[in-house]
Short mmCIF file of C-alpha atoms in Angstrom, two decimals:
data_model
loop_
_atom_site.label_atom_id
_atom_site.label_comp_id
_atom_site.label_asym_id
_atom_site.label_seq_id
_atom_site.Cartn_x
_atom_site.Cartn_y
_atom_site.Cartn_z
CA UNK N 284 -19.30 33.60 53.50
CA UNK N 285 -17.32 31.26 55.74
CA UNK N 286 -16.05 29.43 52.46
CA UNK N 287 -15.30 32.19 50.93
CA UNK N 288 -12.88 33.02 53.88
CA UNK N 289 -11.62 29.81 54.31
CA UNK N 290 -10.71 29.79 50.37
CA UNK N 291 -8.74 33.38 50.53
CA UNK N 292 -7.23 31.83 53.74
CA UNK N 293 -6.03 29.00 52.15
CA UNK N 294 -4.82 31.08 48.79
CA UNK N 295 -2.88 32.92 50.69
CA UNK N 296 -1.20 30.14 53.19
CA UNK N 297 -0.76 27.62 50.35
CA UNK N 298 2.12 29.31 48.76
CA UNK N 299 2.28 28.07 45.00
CA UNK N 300 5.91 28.17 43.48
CA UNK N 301 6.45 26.72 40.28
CA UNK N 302 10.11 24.37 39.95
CA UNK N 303 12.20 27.15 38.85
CA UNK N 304 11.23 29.29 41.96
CA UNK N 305 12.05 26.43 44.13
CA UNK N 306 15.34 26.54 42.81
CA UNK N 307 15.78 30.25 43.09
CA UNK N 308 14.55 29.95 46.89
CA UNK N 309 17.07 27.03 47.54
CA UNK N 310 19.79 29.38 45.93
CA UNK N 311 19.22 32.31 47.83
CA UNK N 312 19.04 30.13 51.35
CA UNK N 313 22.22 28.71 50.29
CA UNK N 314 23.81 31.93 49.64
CA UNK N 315 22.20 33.79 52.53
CA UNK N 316 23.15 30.97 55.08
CA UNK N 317 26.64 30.84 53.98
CA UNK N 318 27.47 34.43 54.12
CA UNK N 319 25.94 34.99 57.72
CA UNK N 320 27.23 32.01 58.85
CA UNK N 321 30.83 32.82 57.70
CA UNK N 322 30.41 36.41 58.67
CA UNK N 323 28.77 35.42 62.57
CA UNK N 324 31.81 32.70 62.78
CA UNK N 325 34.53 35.97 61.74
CA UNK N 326 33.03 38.37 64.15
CA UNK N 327 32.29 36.24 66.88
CA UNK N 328 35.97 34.87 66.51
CA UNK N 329 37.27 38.17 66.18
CA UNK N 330 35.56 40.05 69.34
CA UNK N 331 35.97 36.24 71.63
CA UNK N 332 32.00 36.64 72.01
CA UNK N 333 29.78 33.46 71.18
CA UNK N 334 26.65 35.94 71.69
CA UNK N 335 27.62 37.96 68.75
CA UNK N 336 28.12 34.81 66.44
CA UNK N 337 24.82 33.54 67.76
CA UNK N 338 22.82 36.31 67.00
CA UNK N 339 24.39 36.90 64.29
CA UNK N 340 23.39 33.87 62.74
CA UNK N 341 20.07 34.14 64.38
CA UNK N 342 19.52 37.64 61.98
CA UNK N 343 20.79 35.85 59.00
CA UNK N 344 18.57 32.90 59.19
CA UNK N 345 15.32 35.33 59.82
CA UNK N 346 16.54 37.21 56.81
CA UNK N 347 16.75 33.73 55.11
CA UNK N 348 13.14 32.94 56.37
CA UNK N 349 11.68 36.29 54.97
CA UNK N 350 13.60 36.14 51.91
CA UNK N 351 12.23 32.53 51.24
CA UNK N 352 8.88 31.42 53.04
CA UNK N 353 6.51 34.26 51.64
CA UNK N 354 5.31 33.17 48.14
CA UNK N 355 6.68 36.18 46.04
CA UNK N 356 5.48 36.48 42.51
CA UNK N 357 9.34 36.28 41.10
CA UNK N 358 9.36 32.62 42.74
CA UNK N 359 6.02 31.59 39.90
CA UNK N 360 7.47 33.17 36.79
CA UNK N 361 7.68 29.91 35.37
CA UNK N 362 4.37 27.79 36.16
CA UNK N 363 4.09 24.26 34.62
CA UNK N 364 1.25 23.44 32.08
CA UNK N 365 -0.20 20.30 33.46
CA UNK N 366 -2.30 17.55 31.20
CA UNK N 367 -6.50 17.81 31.82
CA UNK N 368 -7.13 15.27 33.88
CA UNK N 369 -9.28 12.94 31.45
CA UNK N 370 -6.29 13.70 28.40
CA UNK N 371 -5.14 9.91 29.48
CA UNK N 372 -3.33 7.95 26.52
CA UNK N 373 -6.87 5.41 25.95
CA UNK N 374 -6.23 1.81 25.77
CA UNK N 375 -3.25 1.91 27.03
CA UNK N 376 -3.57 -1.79 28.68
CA UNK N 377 -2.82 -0.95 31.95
CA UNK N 378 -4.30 -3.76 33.91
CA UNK N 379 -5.27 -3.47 37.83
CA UNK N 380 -6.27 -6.84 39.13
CA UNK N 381 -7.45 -8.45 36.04
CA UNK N 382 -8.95 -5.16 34.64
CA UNK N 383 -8.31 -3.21 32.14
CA UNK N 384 -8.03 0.33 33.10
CA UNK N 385 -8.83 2.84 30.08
#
């Protein structure tokens, strides 16, 4: 029972994203950051209040963190079929201190 627990556990903390969700979650940080960030800077310039451009920016970087932490099934649209691990290329003559590895 305990591995069977500790397995969902991990499943769910391990957060699988294939490449072309890690490039969708580096997009939307980049776009998220910027446009808080340039909106905090205007309003906090605008009202002479650092508070409001920190917290500001504080609210746009928890959006950022929600938007791209959790493991959402949009970011693993994409997954990458990897080679069996015994689907080698065989004599290949790969040698590892004097022996040949097959």
């Amino acid at each position: 029972m305990a591995d069977q627990l500790l397995q969902q556990a991990q499943d769910l903390f391990e957060g699988q994203i294939d490449f072309e969700g890690q490039k969708l979650t580096e997009l939307f940080s980049t776009i998220i950051l910027t446009i808080t960030g340039c909106l905090a800077f205007g309003l906090g310039f605008a009202q002479g209040s650092i508070w409001v451009t920190l917290w500001i920016g504080l609210g746009g970087t928890a959006l950022a963190f929600l938007v791209v932490v959790p493991p959402y099934s949009i970011y693993n649209e994409n997954p990458e079929k990897w080679l069996r691990a015994n689907s080698g290329i065989s004599g290949s003559g790969i040698e590892v201190d004097g022996k040949k590895i097959n």
